[in-house]
Every structure is written in structure tokens, then in C-alpha cells.
Coordinates of C-alpha atoms and ligand atoms in Angstrom, one line a residue:
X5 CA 0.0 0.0 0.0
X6 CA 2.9 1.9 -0.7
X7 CA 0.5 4.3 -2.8
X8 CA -1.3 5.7 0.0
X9 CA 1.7 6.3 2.2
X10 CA 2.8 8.4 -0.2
X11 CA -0.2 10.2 -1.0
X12 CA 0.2 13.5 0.6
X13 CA 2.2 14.4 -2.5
X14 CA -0.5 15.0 -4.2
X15 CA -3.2 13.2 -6.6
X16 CA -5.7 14.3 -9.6
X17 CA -9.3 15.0 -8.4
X18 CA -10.4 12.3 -10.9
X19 CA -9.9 10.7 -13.9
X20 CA -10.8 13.5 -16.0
X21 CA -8.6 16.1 -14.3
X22 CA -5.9 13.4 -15.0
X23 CA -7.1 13.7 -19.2
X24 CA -7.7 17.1 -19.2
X25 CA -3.9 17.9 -17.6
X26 CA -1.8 15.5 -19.7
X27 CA -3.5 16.9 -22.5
X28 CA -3.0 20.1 -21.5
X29 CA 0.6 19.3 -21.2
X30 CA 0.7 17.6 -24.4
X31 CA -1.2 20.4 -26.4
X32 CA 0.9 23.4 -26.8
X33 CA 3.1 25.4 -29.2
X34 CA 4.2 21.6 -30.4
X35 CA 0.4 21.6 -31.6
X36 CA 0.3 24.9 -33.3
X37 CA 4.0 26.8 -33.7
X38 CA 5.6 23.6 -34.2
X39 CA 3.9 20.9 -36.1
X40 CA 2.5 23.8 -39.0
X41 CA 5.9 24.6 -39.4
X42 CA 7.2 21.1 -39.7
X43 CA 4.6 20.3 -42.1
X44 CA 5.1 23.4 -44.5
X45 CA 8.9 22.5 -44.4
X46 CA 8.6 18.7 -44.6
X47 CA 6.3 18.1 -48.0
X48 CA 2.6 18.8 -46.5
X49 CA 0.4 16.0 -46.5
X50 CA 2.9 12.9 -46.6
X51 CA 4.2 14.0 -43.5
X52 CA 0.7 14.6 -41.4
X53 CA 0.7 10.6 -42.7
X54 CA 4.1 9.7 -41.3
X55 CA 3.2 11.7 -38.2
X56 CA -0.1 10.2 -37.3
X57 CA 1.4 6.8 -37.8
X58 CA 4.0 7.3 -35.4
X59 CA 1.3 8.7 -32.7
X60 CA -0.3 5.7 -33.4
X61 CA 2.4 2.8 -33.2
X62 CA 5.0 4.7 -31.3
X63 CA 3.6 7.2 -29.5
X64 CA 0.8 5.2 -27.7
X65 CA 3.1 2.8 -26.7
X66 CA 5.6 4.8 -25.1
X67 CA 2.7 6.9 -23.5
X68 CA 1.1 3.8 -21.6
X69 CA 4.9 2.7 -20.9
X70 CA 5.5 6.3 -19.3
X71 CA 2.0 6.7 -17.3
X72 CA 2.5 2.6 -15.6
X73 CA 6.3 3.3 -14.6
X74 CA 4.6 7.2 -13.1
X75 CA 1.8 5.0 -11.8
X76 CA 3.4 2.4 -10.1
X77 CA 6.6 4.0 -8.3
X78 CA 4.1 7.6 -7.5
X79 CA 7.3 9.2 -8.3
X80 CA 9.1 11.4 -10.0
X81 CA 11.6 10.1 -13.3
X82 CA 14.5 9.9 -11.2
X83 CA 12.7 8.6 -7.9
X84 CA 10.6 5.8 -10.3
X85 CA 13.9 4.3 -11.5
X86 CA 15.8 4.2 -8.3
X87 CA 12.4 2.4 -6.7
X88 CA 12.1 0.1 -9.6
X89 CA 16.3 -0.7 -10.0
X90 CA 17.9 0.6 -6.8
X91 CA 21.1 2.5 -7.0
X92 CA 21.9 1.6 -10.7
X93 CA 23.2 3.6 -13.7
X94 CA 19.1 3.6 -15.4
X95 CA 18.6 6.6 -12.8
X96 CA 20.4 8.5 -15.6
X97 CA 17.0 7.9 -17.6
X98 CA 15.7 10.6 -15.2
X99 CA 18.3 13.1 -14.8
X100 CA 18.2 12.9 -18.8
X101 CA 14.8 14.3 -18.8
X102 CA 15.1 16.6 -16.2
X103 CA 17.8 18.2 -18.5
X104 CA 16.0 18.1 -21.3
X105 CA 12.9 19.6 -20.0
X106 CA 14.9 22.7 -18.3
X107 CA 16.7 22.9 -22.0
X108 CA 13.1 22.6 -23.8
X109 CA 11.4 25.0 -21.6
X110 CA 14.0 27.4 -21.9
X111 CA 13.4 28.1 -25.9
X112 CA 10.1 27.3 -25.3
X113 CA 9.4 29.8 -23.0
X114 CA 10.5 32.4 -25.7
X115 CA 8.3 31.3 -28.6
X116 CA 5.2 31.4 -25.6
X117 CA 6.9 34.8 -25.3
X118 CA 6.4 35.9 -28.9
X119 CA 2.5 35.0 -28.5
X120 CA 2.2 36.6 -25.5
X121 CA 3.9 39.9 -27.5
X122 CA 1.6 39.2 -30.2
X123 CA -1.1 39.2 -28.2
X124 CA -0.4 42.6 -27.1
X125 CA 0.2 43.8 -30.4
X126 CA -3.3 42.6 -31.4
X127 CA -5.6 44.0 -28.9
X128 CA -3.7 47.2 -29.5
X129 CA -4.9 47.4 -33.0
X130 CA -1.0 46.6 -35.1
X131 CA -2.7 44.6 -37.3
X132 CA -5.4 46.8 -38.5
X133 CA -5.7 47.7 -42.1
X134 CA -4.1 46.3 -44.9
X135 CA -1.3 44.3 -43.9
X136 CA 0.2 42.9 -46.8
X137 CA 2.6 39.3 -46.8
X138 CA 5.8 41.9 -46.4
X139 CA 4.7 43.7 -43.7
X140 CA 3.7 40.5 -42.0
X141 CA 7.2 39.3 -42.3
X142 CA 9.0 42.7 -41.5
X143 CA 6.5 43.3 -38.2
X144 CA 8.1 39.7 -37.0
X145 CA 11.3 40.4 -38.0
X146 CA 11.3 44.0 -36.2
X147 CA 9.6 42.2 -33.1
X148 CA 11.5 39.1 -32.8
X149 CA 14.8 40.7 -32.8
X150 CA 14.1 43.4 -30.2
X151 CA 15.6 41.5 -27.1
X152 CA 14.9 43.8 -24.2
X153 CA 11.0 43.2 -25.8
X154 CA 11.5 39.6 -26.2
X155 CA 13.1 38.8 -22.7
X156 CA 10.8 40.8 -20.5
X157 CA 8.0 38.9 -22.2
X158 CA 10.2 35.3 -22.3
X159 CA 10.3 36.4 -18.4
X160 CA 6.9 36.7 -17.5
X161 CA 6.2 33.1 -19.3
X162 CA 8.8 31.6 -17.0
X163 CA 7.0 33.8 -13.8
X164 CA 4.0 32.6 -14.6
X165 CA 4.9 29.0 -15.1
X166 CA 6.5 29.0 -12.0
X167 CA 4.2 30.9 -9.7
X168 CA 1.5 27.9 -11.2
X169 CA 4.2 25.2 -10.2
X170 CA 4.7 26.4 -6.5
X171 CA 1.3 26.2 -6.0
X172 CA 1.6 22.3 -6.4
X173 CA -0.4 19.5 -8.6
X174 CA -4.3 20.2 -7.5
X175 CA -4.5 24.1 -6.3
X176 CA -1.9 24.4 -9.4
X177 CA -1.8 22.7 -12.5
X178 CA -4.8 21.2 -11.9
X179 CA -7.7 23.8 -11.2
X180 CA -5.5 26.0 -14.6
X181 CA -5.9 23.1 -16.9
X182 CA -9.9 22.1 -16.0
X183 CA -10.9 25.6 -16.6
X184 CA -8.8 26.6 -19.4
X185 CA -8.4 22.9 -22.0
X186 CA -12.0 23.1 -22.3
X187 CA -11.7 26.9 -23.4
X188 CA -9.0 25.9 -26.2
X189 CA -10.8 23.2 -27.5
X190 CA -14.2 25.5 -28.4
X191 CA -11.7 28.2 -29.7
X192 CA -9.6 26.3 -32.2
X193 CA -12.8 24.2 -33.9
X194 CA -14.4 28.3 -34.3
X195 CA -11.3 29.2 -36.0
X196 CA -10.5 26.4 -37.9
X197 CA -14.4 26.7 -39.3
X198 CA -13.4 30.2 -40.2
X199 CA -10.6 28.9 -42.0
X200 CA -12.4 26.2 -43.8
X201 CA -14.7 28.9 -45.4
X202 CA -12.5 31.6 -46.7
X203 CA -12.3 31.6 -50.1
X204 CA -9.4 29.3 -52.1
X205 CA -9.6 27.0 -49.2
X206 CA -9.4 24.5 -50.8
X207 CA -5.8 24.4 -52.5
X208 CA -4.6 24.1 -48.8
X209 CA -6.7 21.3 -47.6
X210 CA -4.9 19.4 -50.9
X211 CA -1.0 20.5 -50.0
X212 CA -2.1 19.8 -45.9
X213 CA -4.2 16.3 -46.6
X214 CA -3.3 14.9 -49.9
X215 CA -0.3 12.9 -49.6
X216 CA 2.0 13.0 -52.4
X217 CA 4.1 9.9 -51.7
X218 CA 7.3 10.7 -53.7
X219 CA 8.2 13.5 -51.2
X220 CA 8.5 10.4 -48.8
X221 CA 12.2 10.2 -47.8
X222 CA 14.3 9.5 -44.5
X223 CA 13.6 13.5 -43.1
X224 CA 10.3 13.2 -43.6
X225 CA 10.0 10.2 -41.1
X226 CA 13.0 11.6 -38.7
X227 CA 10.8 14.9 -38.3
X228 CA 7.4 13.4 -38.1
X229 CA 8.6 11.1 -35.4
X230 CA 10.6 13.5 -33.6
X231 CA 7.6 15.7 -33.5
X232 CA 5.1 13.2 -32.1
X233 CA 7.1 12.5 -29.1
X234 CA 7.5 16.5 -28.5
X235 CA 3.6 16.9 -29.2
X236 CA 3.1 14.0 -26.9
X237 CA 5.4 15.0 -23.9
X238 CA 7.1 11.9 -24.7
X239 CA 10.7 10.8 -23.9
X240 CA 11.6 12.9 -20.7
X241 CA 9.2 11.6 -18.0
X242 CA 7.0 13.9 -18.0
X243 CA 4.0 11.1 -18.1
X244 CA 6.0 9.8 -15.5
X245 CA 5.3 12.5 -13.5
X246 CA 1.7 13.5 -14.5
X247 CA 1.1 9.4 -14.0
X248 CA 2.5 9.4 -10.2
X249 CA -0.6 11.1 -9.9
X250 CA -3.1 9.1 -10.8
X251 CA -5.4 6.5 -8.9
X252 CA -5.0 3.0 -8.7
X253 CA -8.3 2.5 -10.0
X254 CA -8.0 4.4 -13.1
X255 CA -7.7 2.9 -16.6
X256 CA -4.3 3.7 -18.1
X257 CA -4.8 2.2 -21.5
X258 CA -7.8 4.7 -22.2
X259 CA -6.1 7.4 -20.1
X260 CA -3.3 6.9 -22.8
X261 CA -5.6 6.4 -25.4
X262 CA -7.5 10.1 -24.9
X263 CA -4.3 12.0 -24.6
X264 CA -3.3 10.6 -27.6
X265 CA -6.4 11.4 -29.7
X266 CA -6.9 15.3 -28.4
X267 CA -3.1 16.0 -29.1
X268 CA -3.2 14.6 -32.7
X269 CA -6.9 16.1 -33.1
X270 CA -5.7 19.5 -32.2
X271 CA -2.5 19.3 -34.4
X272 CA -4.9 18.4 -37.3
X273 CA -7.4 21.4 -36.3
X274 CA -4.4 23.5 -36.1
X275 CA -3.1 22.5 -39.6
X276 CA -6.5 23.7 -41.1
X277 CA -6.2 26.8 -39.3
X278 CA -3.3 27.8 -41.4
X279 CA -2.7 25.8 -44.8
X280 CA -6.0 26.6 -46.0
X281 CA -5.7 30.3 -45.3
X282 CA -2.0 30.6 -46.3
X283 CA -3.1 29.6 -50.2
X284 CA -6.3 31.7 -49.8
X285 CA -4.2 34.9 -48.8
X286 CA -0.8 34.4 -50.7
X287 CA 2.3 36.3 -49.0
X288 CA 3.6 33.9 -46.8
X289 CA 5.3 30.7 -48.2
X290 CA 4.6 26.8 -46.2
X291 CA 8.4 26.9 -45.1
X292 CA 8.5 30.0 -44.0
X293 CA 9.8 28.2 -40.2
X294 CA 9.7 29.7 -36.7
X295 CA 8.0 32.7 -37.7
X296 CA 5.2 30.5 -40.1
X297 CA 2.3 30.8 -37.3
X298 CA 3.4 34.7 -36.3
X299 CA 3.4 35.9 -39.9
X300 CA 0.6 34.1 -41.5
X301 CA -2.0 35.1 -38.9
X302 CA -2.1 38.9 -38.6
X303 CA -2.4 38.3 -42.5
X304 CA -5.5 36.3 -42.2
X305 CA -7.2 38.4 -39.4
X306 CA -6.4 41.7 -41.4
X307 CA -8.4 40.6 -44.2
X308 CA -11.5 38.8 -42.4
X309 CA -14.0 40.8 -40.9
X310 CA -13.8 41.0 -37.1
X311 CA -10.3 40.2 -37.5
X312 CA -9.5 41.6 -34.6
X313 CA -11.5 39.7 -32.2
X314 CA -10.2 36.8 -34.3
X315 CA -6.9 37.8 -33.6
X316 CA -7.2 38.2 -29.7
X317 CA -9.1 34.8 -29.5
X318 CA -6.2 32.7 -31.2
X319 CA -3.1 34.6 -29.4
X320 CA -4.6 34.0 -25.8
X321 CA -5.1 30.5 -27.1
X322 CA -1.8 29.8 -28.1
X323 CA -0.3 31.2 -25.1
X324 CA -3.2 29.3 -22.8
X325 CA -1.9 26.2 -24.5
X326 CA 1.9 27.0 -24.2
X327 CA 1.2 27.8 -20.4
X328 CA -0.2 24.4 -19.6
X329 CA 2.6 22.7 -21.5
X330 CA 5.5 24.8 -19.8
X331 CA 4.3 24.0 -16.6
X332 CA 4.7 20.2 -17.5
X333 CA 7.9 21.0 -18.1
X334 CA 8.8 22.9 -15.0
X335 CA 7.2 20.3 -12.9
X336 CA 9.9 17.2 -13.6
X337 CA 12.7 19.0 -12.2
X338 CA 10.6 20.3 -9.3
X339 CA 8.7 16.7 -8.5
X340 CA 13.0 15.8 -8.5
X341 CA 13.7 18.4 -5.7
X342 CA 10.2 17.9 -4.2
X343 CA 10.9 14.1 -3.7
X344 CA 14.3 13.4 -3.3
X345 CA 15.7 16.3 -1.8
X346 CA 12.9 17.6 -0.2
X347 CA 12.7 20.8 -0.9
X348 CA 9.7 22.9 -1.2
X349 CA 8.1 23.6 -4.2
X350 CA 8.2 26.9 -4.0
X351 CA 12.2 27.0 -3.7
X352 CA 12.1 24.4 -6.4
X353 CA 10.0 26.3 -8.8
X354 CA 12.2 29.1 -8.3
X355 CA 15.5 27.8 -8.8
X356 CA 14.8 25.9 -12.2
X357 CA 12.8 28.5 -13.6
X358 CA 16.0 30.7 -13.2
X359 CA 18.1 28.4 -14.5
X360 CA 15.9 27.5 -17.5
X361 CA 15.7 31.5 -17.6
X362 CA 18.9 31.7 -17.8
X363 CA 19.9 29.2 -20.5
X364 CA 17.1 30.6 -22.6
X365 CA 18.9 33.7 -22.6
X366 CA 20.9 33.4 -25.7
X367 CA 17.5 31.9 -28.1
X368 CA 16.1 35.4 -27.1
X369 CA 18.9 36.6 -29.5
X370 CA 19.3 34.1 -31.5
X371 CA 16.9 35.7 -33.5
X372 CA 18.2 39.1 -34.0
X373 CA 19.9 41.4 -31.3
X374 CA 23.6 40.7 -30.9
X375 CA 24.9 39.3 -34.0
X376 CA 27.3 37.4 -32.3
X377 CA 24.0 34.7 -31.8
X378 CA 22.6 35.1 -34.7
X379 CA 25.6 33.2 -37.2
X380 CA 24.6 30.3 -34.4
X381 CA 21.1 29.6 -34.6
X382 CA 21.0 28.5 -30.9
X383 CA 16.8 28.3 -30.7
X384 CA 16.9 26.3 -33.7
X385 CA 19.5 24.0 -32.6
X386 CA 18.1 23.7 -29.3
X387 CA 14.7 22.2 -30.7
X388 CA 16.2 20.1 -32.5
X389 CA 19.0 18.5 -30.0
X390 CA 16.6 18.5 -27.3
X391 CA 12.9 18.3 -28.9
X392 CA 13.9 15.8 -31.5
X393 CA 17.6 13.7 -30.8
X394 CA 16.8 13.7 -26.8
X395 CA 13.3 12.8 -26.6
X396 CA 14.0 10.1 -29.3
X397 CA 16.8 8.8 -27.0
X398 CA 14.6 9.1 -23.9
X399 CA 11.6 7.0 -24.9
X400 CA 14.0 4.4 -26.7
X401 CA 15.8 4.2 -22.8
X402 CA 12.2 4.2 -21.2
X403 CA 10.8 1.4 -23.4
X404 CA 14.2 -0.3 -22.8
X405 CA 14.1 -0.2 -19.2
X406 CA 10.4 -1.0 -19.1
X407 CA 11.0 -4.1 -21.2
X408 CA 14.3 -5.0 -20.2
X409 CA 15.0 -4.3 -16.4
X410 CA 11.4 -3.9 -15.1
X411 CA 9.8 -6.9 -17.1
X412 CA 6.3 -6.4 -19.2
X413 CA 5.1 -8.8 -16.7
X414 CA 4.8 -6.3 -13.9
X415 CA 4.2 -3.6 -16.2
X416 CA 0.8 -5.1 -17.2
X417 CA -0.1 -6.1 -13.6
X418 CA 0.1 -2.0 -13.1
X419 CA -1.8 -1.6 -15.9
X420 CA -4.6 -4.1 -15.3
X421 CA -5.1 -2.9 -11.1
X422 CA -7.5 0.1 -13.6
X423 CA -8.5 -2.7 -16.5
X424 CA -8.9 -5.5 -15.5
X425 CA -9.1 -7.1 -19.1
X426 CA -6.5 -5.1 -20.9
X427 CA -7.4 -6.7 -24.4
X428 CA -4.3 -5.3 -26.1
X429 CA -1.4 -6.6 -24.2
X430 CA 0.1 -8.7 -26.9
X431 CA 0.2 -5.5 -29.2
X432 CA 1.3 -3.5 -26.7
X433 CA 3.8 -6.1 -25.3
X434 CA 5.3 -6.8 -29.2
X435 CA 5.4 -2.9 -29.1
X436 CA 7.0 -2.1 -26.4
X437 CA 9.9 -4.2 -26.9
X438 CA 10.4 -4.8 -29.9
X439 CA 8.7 -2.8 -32.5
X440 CA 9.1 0.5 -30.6
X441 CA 12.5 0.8 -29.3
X442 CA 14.1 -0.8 -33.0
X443 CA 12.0 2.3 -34.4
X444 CA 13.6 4.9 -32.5
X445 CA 17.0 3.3 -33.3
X446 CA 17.0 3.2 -36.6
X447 CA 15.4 6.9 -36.7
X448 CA 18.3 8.0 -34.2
X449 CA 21.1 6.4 -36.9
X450 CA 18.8 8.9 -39.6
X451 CA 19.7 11.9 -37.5
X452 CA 23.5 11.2 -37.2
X453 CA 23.6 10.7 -41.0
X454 CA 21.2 14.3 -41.2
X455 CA 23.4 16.0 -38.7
X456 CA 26.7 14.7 -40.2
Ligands
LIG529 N1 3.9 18.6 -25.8 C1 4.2 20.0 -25.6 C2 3.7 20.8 -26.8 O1 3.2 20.1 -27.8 C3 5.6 20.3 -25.4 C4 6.3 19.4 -24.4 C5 7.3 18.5 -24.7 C6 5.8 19.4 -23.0 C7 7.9 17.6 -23.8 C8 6.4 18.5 -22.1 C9 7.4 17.6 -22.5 O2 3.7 21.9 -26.9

């Protein structure tokens, strides 16, 4: 009864409150900065194909892997390995992913940064009038590289996230998340609606959903995978936090299941948001990269009526979503300190926050500023080391260690304490290690021979 010793730490009100935060967590900028931009750079539709297969064979996998390890320790990354393999090198699983998510979160924190700018810049009325695809691109350009702008606003992201944090799991993340998922949700089927119905739709819908399978090549699958395990939150333990606090009773496999479905749903939703108006207001090309979301939308919202409304809806969105994702981030270095050192969560909130802070410091000038950054794209290099090569790495170590040093065995006696009949361990079994873990390795070998 370990479980209930422990259970002071914390625990989701119910099984929805568990849904509603790791989706919260999984839907973020990854959703709607990130996948867009991977799309318009990686071939369109034939890679919204690669991606949803790799939700759908890797990604669930690794997901139910991460929530039963979360589950059955009630720890922390670091903490679950130690109680499953005592003082043995797999500890190094966690501290991987407590790095990783202070190095995500750092250039994270600035893109959540730029929407919360934009945002401003919106209700203020910048994008009135006739904005044309050039002014679009210079009003980014101007903004993005105005550092004392960008880090004040790249601040308040990380001062939020960790006020949020120190407040702990239910008077924290959990009362945000159950007020404001629901919220996104209702806001991004209005706006992708809106999109749907603008005039020359259509020739986006066929670049975004008609696969054209001789663009198929080794990027194409390194990116789409790489992508669903940052959309998913996969690879760093952070379902190995948010699953420490789930109930015994609960079913995992749907748990997993749902997460899965409303991150890939609103990727999809957020897709139709911008190819279809991209070909319907030319000015903005499909690769345009990091600045794709920021320059195609005050486009869009200048030319619709009510664009302004428009406009505020989707920036508080994007930074609602980014908000509920960052503090995900924040919280497996904090659950660390929390559990294993004992420190409070306020101190521990504060301390990585700074340090992310810190180390985000030079992605807010990566994009302009000193020019000394800038010849070293360190935001880009950072999402791709950490949000692609990292994660990867991560969930091929957690499936390993699952399969290999825990045992599926145990694993599926976690998983059936919530369901009872658990119909698709064979899959999941094969999956988990076999299919899953040979996967990542072979895409991992892809992004040595990219790299190189
Ligand atoms: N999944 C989040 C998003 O799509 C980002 C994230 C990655 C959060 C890894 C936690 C862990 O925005």
C-alpha cells in the first residue's frame, strides 16, 4: 500500500482532471508553432501521414509505458527508476529528462513569449488595415529581434509557469488546466471553421491532406517522429510525472488512449487553421519556419471581418496552450527536488525557472539582437537537440528499461489494477519491446547521418 503512504504528494481530483492535464501538457506550441511549421517544411500532407502513424504505433506505446512506470513507483523520473532498480546507472534515464525539460522549456518559453507579444500587439490594433505578406514578415522580423521586448515577455512566461508550479499539482496545475483545455478546444474548432470557409480554401486542404508519396524520404519520417514524441510530452518523463498522480483504479490504456487522440486532433485542427488560409491569402510561403504561425496570422485576421477579435481569441489560445505545457515542463525538475531532496516547491520552482531563464537567454537573441548569436542559430539547434535527438533517446531508454529491467510482466499487472481485461497486451507487449525501441533506433542512426 505503498501508494497511500505516499499520498500527501498529491493526486488528480479524478480521472478526468488526470485527461484534461496531460492533454493540456501535451497540447501546446508543439500543436500549433511547431507541427505547422514542420509540415510546411517537410512536403505537406505525406508527412501529417508519417506523423499520425508514429502517434499511433509509437507514441501510444511509449505513452502507456511512461504513465504505468509514473503509476506504479508515485514518483518522479529519477525517484521511479531508483524504486524500480535501486542505486543503478538507469537513474540516468531521469536526470536525462530533467535536463532536457529545463533545456526545452528554456526556448520554449520564448516562442510562448512571442504570442504573448503578439497578443499585445493585437488588442492594440498593429494589425489593422491592410497588412500585406511583407509587412507581415517585417512586423516579426522588427519584433523578434528586439531583445529587451522579447526577454521581459520570455520572463513573464517563466514567472507565470512558476508561480503555477509552487502552487503544487491540485491548487496548481490542476484547477488552470480544467478551466482553461475546455476553453482551447471550443476556440480552435471556431477558428478552424473560419478557416475552412474563406475563399481558395481548398488548395490548402490538398498541399495539408493529400499525400503525395514521392516526397516520402528519410527526413520526412526523422521529423514526423521526432515531433510526435515532442507533441506527446514523450521521452523525458514527464508522463511519468503526471502518471504518479493518478489513482489505482483508473484505466491507463484509455487514459493513454485520450491524450493521444486530443493531441493529434488538435495538431490536425491547427493545420486547417493555417494551410488553408496561407493559399487563400498568398504572402507567406509553407516553409516559411519559426516565424510560419506569427506571420501568417495577422495576414489572415487583417483581411476577415472581425479580424481583430479573431486575432485576440487565437493569441490567448496559443499562449493558454503554451502555459499548460510549460508548466509540465517545470514540474519534472521540481517533483525531483520535491521528492528526493525535499525541498519545497516553491524554492524548487524558483530555482529551475531561473536556470531554464537563464539558458534561454541566448535563443532570445538568437533571432536578431547581438549578431554574435545570430551566425549560431541556438533556438533552432536547441529544438532540435533537445525536442527531436533527446526525446527520441529518452523514450527508446524508457521502453528499454520497461522491457528489459522492469519486465512487461509487472508492467501489465500496473496496468490491469485500472483494467482488468487489458485486451491489447500482446500489441502493446510486441510494441514495447520490440517494435518501438528498433523504431527509434534506426530513426536516431537517420539523425546522425542528417546531422553529419
Ligand atoms: N507537448 C508540448 C507541446 O506540444 C511540449 C512538451 C514537450 C511538453 C515535452 C512537455 C514535454 O507543446
Amino acid at each position: 500500500m505503498k501508494y497511500k503512504e505516499r499520498s500527501e504528494r498529491g493526486r488528480w481530483g479524478s480521472k478526468i482532471a488526470f485527461i484534461l492535464a496531460a492533454s493540456g501538457s501535451a497540447i501546446g506550441l508543439g500543436n500549433i508553432w511547431r507541427f505547422p511549421m514542420v509540415v510546411g517544411q517537410n512536403g505537406g500532407a505525406v508527412f501529417v501521414f508519417v506523423y499520425i502513424l508514429s502517434v499511433v504505433l509509437i507514441g501510444f506505446t511509449v505513452m502507456l509505458a511512461e504513465l504505468t512506470i509514473g503509476r506504479h513507483t508515485q514518483k518522479n523520473p529519477v525517484g521511479a527508476i531508483e524504486h524500480i532498480k535501486p542505486r543503478s546507472p538507469w537513474k540516468g534515464i531521469g536526470f536525462l529528462g530533467i535536463l532536457t525539460g529545463i533545456c526545452i522549456l528554456s526556448f520554449y518559453s520564448v516562442v510562448a513569449g512571442w504570442a504573448a507579444g503578439y497578443l499585445i500587439k493585437t488588442v492594440s490594433g498593429a494589425f489593422r488595415g491592410n497588412i500585406t505578406g511583407e509587412i507581415a514578415d517585417k512586423i516579426f522580423t522588427e519584433f523578434s529581434s528586439n531583445p529587451l521586448q522579447v526577454l521581459l515577455l520570455f520572463l513573464l512566461v517563466i514567472g507565470i509557469t512558476a508561480f503555477i508550479i509552487s502552487k503544487g499539482v491540485k491548487g496548481g496545475i490542476e484547477r488552470w488546466t480544467k478551466v482553461l483545455m475546455p476553453i482551447l478546444f471550443l476556440l480552435i474548432i471556431f477558428l478552424a471553421i473560419r478557416a475552412l470557409t474563406l475563399p481558395g480554401a481548398e488548395k490548402g486542404i490538398s498541399f495539408y491532406l493529400k499525400p503525395d508519396f514521392s516526397k516520402l524520404n528519410g527526413t520526412v519520417i526523422l521529423f514526423a517522429l521526432g515531433q510526435a514524441f515532442f507533441s506527446l510530452s514523450l521521452g523525458m518523463g514527464t508522463m511519468i510525472t503526471y502518471g504518479s498522480y493518478i489513482s489505482k483504479t483508473d484505466n491507463l490504456v484509455s487514459s493513454a488512449g485520450w491524450v493521444c487522440f486530443s493531441d493529434t486532433l488538435i495538431a490536425i485542427l491547427a493545420g486547417i487553421i493555417i494551410f488553408p488560409t496561407l493559399f487563400a491569402i498568398p504572402g507567406v510561403e509553407p516553409t516559411a519556419g519559426t516565424g510560419l504561425v506569427f506571420k501568417v496570422f495577422p495576414l489572415i485576421f487583417s483581411k476577415i471581418p472581425g479580424g481583430q477579435i479573431f486575432g485576440t481569441l487565437f493569441f490567448t489560445l496559443l499562449l493558454v496552450a503554451a502555459i499548460t505545457s510549460t508548466i509540465s515542463l517545470l514540474e519534472v525538475p521540481v517533483a525531483y527536488l520535491v521528492d528526493e531532496r525535499n525541498w519545497s516547491r516553491k524554492k524548487a520552482a524558483f530555482l529551475m525557472g531561473s536556470i531554464s531563464f537563464l539558458i534561454g537567454i541566448p535563443s532570445v537573441l538568437s533571432s536578431g539582437g547581438l549578431r554574435f548569436f545570430t551566425k549560431i542559430d541556438f533556438m533552432g539547434w536547441m529544438n532540435f537537440f533537445f525536442g527531436n535527438v533527446a526525446l527520441a533517446f529518452g523514450a527508446f531508454l524508457i521502453c528499454f528499461f520497461l522491457a528489459y529491467v522492469w519486465g512487461v510482466k509487472k508492467a501489465i499487472g500496473e496496468i490491469t489494477l485500472g483494467d482488468i481485461r487489458f485486451k491489447m497486451w500482446p500489441l502493446w507487449t510486441f510494441s514495447v519491446k520490440f517494435f518501438t525501441p528498433i523504431a527509434i533506433i534506426i530513426i536516431l542512426i537517420f539523425i546522425r547521418t542528417i546531422a553529419g
